CSV table of C-alpha atoms in Angstrom, one decimal:
chain,number,residue,atom,x,y,z
A,1,MET,CA,0.3,0.0,-0.1
A,2,LEU,CA,1.6,3.1,-0.8
A,3,VAL,CA,0.4,6.8,0.6
A,4,ARG,CA,1.1,9.6,-1.4
A,5,GLU,CA,1.8,13.5,0.0
A,6,THR,CA,-1.5,14.6,-1.9
A,7,GLY,CA,-3.5,12.4,0.1
A,8,VAL,CA,-3.7,9.3,-2.8
A,9,HIS,CA,-3.8,6.0,-1.0
A,10,SER,CA,-3.0,3.2,-3.7
A,11,LEU,CA,-2.8,-0.7,-3.6
A,12,LEU,CA,-0.3,-2.5,-5.4
A,13,ILE,CA,-0.3,-5.7,-6.4
A,14,ASP,CA,2.8,-7.1,-8.4
A,15,PRO,CA,2.6,-9.6,-10.1
A,16,LEU,CA,-0.8,-10.2,-10.7
A,17,THR,CA,-1.8,-13.7,-10.7
A,18,GLN,CA,-5.7,-15.7,-11.4
A,19,ARG,CA,-5.8,-16.1,-7.1
A,20,ASP,CA,-5.9,-12.1,-7.0
A,21,ALA,CA,-9.3,-11.5,-8.7
A,22,GLY,CA,-11.8,-10.6,-6.7
A,23,THR,CA,-13.9,-7.4,-4.9
A,24,TYR,CA,-11.8,-5.0,-3.2
A,25,THR,CA,-13.1,-2.3,-0.8
A,26,CYS,CA,-11.7,0.6,0.6
A,27,VAL,CA,-13.0,2.0,3.7
A,28,ALA,CA,-11.5,5.6,5.3
A,29,THR,CA,-12.1,6.3,8.4
A,30,ASN,CA,-11.2,8.8,10.9
A,31,LYS,CA,-13.1,10.6,14.2
A,32,THR,CA,-16.1,11.8,12.6
A,33,GLY,CA,-17.1,9.1,10.6
A,34,GLN,CA,-15.8,6.6,7.7
A,35,ASN,CA,-16.7,5.9,4.1
A,36,SER,CA,-15.8,3.1,1.7
A,37,PHE,CA,-16.2,1.9,-2.1
A,38,SER,CA,-16.0,-1.6,-3.6
A,39,LEU,CA,-14.6,-2.2,-6.6
A,40,GLU,CA,-14.3,-5.6,-8.8
A,41,LEU,CA,-10.7,-7.3,-10.3
A,42,THR,CA,-11.2,-9.5,-13.0
A,43,VAL,CA,-7.8,-10.9,-14.0
A,44,VAL,CA,-8.1,-11.8,-17.7
A,45,ALA,CA,-5.5,-14.7,-19.0
A,46,LYS,CA,-2.9,-13.5,-20.8
A,47,GLU,CA,-2.4,-14.5,-24.0
A,48,VAL,CA,0.3,-16.7,-25.2
A,49,LYS,CA,1.3,-16.4,-28.9
A,50,LYS,CA,2.5,-19.4,-31.3
A,51,ALA,CA,3.8,-19.0,-34.3
A,52,PRO,CA,2.2,-20.9,-37.2
A,53,MET,CA,2.7,-24.2,-37.1
A,54,ILE,CA,2.1,-26.6,-40.4
A,55,LEU,CA,0.2,-30.1,-39.1
A,56,GLU,CA,-0.7,-31.4,-43.0
A,57,LYS,CA,1.4,-30.0,-45.4
A,58,LEU,CA,-0.3,-29.1,-49.1
A,59,GLN,CA,0.1,-32.8,-51.5
A,60,ASN,CA,1.3,-32.8,-54.8
A,61,SER,CA,-1.4,-34.1,-57.1
A,62,GLY,CA,-2.6,-34.2,-60.6
A,63,VAL,CA,-6.1,-34.5,-62.2
A,64,PRO,CA,-7.5,-34.8,-65.2
A,65,GLU,CA,-8.5,-31.2,-67.6
A,66,GLY,CA,-12.3,-30.6,-66.9
A,67,HIS,CA,-12.4,-32.1,-63.4
A,68,PRO,CA,-12.0,-30.7,-59.8
A,69,VAL,CA,-9.1,-30.3,-57.7
A,70,ARG,CA,-8.7,-29.5,-54.0
A,71,LEU,CA,-5.6,-28.5,-52.3
A,72,GLU,CA,-5.4,-28.8,-48.6
A,73,CYS,CA,-3.7,-28.4,-45.6
A,74,ARG,CA,-3.8,-27.8,-41.9
A,75,VAL,CA,-2.3,-25.1,-40.0
A,76,ILE,CA,-2.8,-24.1,-36.6
A,77,GLY,CA,-1.4,-20.7,-34.1
A,78,MET,CA,-2.3,-17.8,-31.8
A,79,PRO,CA,-3.9,-15.8,-32.5
A,80,PRO,CA,-5.2,-17.4,-35.6
A,81,PRO,CA,-3.2,-17.2,-38.8
A,82,VAL,CA,-3.9,-15.2,-42.2
A,83,PHE,CA,-3.8,-17.6,-45.1
A,84,TYR,CA,-2.3,-16.8,-48.5
A,85,TRP,CA,-2.3,-18.7,-51.3
A,86,LYS,CA,0.3,-18.2,-54.3
A,87,LYS,CA,0.5,-19.4,-58.1
A,88,ASP,CA,4.0,-20.1,-59.4
A,89,ASN,CA,4.9,-17.2,-56.7
A,90,GLU,CA,1.8,-14.8,-57.8
A,91,THR,CA,-0.5,-14.0,-55.1
A,92,ILE,CA,-4.2,-15.4,-56.1
A,93,PRO,CA,-7.0,-13.3,-55.3
A,94,PHE,CA,-10.0,-14.0,-53.9
A,95,THR,CA,-12.1,-13.3,-56.5
A,96,ARG,CA,-10.5,-15.5,-59.7
A,97,GLU,CA,-13.2,-16.9,-61.2
A,98,ARG,CA,-12.9,-21.0,-60.6
A,99,ILE,CA,-11.2,-20.7,-57.9
A,100,SER,CA,-12.7,-20.7,-53.8
A,101,MET,CA,-10.6,-20.5,-51.2
A,102,HIS,CA,-12.0,-22.2,-47.6
A,103,GLN,CA,-11.1,-22.5,-43.9
A,104,ASP,CA,-12.4,-23.5,-40.7
A,105,THR,CA,-11.9,-22.8,-36.6
A,106,THR,CA,-9.8,-26.4,-36.6
A,107,GLY,CA,-6.9,-24.8,-38.8
A,108,TYR,CA,-8.2,-26.9,-42.1
A,109,VAL,CA,-7.6,-25.0,-45.5
A,110,CYS,CA,-8.7,-25.5,-49.0
A,111,LEU,CA,-8.0,-24.3,-52.5
A,112,LEU,CA,-11.0,-25.6,-54.5
A,113,ILE,CA,-10.6,-25.2,-58.7
A,114,GLN,CA,-13.3,-26.6,-60.2
A,115,PRO,CA,-13.2,-27.1,-63.5
A,116,ALA,CA,-9.3,-27.4,-63.6
A,117,LYS,CA,-7.7,-25.9,-67.0
A,118,LYS,CA,-4.5,-26.4,-68.1
A,119,SER,CA,-3.5,-23.3,-67.1
A,120,ASP,CA,-4.1,-24.0,-63.9
A,121,ALA,CA,-1.1,-26.6,-63.7
A,122,GLY,CA,1.9,-24.8,-61.3
A,123,TRP,CA,3.4,-24.7,-58.6
A,124,TYR,CA,1.3,-23.8,-55.2
A,125,THR,CA,2.4,-22.1,-51.9
A,126,LEU,CA,0.1,-21.7,-48.8
A,127,SER,CA,1.5,-19.1,-46.7
A,128,ALA,CA,-0.1,-18.6,-42.9
A,129,LYS,CA,1.1,-15.4,-40.8
A,130,ASN,CA,0.2,-13.9,-37.4
A,131,GLU,CA,2.0,-11.9,-34.6
A,132,ALA,CA,4.2,-14.6,-34.1
A,133,GLY,CA,5.9,-15.6,-37.4
A,134,ILE,CA,5.1,-17.3,-40.5
A,135,VAL,CA,5.2,-20.4,-42.1
A,136,SER,CA,5.3,-21.8,-46.2
A,137,CYS,CA,4.2,-25.0,-47.7
A,138,THR,CA,4.6,-25.7,-51.4
A,139,ALA,CA,3.2,-28.3,-54.1
A,140,ARG,CA,3.0,-29.1,-57.5
A,141,LEU,CA,-0.4,-29.3,-59.4
A,142,ASP,CA,-0.3,-31.0,-62.6
A,143,ILE,CA,-3.2,-30.7,-65.3
A,144,TYR,CA,-3.9,-33.9,-67.5
A,145,ALA,CA,-5.6,-33.6,-70.8
A,146,GLN,CA,-8.5,-36.1,-71.2
A,147,TRP,CA,-7.6,-38.8,-74.4
A,148,HIS,CA,-11.2,-39.9,-75.4
A,149,GLN,CA,-11.0,-43.2,-76.8
A,150,GLN,CA,-12.0,-43.2,-80.8
A,151,ILE,CA,-13.7,-45.9,-82.3
A,152,PRO,CA,-12.6,-45.9,-85.9
A,153,PRO,CA,-15.8,-45.9,-89.0
A,154,PRO,CA,-16.9,-48.9,-90.3
A,155,ILE,CA,-14.7,-49.5,-93.5
A,156,SER,CA,-16.9,-50.5,-96.6
A,157,ILE,CA,-14.3,-53.4,-99.0
A,158,ARG,CA,-15.7,-53.3,-102.4
A,159,PRO,CA,-14.5,-56.0,-103.7
A,160,SER,CA,-11.7,-56.3,-105.9
A,161,GLY,CA,-11.3,-57.9,-109.3
A,162,SER,CA,-14.4,-60.1,-110.4
A,163,ARG,CA,-17.1,-61.1,-108.1
A,164,TYR,CA,-17.3,-64.4,-109.7
A,165,GLY,CA,-13.8,-65.4,-108.9
A,166,SER,CA,-14.4,-64.2,-105.5
A,167,LEU,CA,-17.7,-65.9,-104.9
A,168,THR,CA,-17.1,-69.1,-106.9
A,169,SER,CA,-14.2,-69.1,-104.7
A,170,LYS,CA,-16.2,-69.7,-101.6
A,171,GLY,CA,-18.7,-71.8,-103.2
A,172,LEU,CA,-21.5,-69.5,-103.0
A,173,ASP,CA,-24.3,-69.4,-105.7
A,174,ILE,CA,-23.0,-66.5,-108.6
A,175,PHE,CA,-26.4,-65.4,-109.6
A,176,SER,CA,-27.4,-65.2,-105.9
A,177,ALA,CA,-24.9,-62.2,-105.8
A,178,PHE,CA,-25.9,-60.0,-108.5
A,179,SER,CA,-29.3,-57.8,-109.1
A,180,SER,CA,-32.3,-59.3,-110.7
A,181,MET,CA,-30.9,-57.1,-113.4
A,182,GLU,CA,-27.8,-58.2,-114.1
A,183,SER,CA,-29.2,-61.9,-113.9
A,184,THR,CA,-31.2,-61.2,-116.8
A,185,MET,CA,-28.3,-59.6,-118.6
A,186,LEU,CA,-26.8,-62.6,-117.8
A,187,TYR,CA,-29.5,-65.3,-118.9
A,188,SER,CA,-30.0,-63.2,-122.5
A,189,CYS,CA,-26.4,-63.8,-123.4
A,190,THR,CA,-26.2,-67.3,-122.9
A,191,SER,CA,-26.8,-68.1,-126.8
A,192,ARG,CA,-23.8,-66.8,-127.6
A,193,SER,CA,-20.5,-68.1,-126.9
A,194,VAL,CA,-19.0,-66.8,-123.8
A,195,VAL,CA,-15.4,-65.8,-123.6
A,196,GLU,CA,-13.9,-66.3,-120.1
A,197,SER,CA,-11.4,-63.1,-119.4
A,198,ASP,CA,-7.6,-63.8,-118.0
A,199,GLU,CA,-9.3,-61.7,-115.0
A,200,LEU,CA,-12.1,-65.0,-114.3
């Protein structure tokens, strides 16, 4: 307790602890009487500052073009850190098209890209910063082109040479292979002498 010449009385507590919390009453007394007042002392726990620490790092990943991709990390710190995302050392704006940033109170941080494009491939860095320090981690994202299996169209193969030769070699009836017109023409010329060509 301190008393100044000006009549100011002080109660000094040093160092202050949680046990010092409570109600304090000051009483002033003299021959003619007394007076008093009370106050409540609340002791607030000292804030412990801890630099950000990465619990789960970013992982290298690769996805086909057009698919969604999530870059995930978990960071803790006190006070809670502020997060910054970079792609190839350039800060990613929060309003960038197709890209959204998410985080929760457990330290989970996510960068969501949907749909992914070839231009999204590169090196991604997450930085976490608070009053006690800063920490970063980096991972590679690869975007693969989608390969669609193409079924070749059916190939129409026209028989080369004489249809007679190709059919008779398989034991087929020649007359069933030709149209009715061709059959009529064939019957009309049976009375003539037919010379078989070298092709047949």
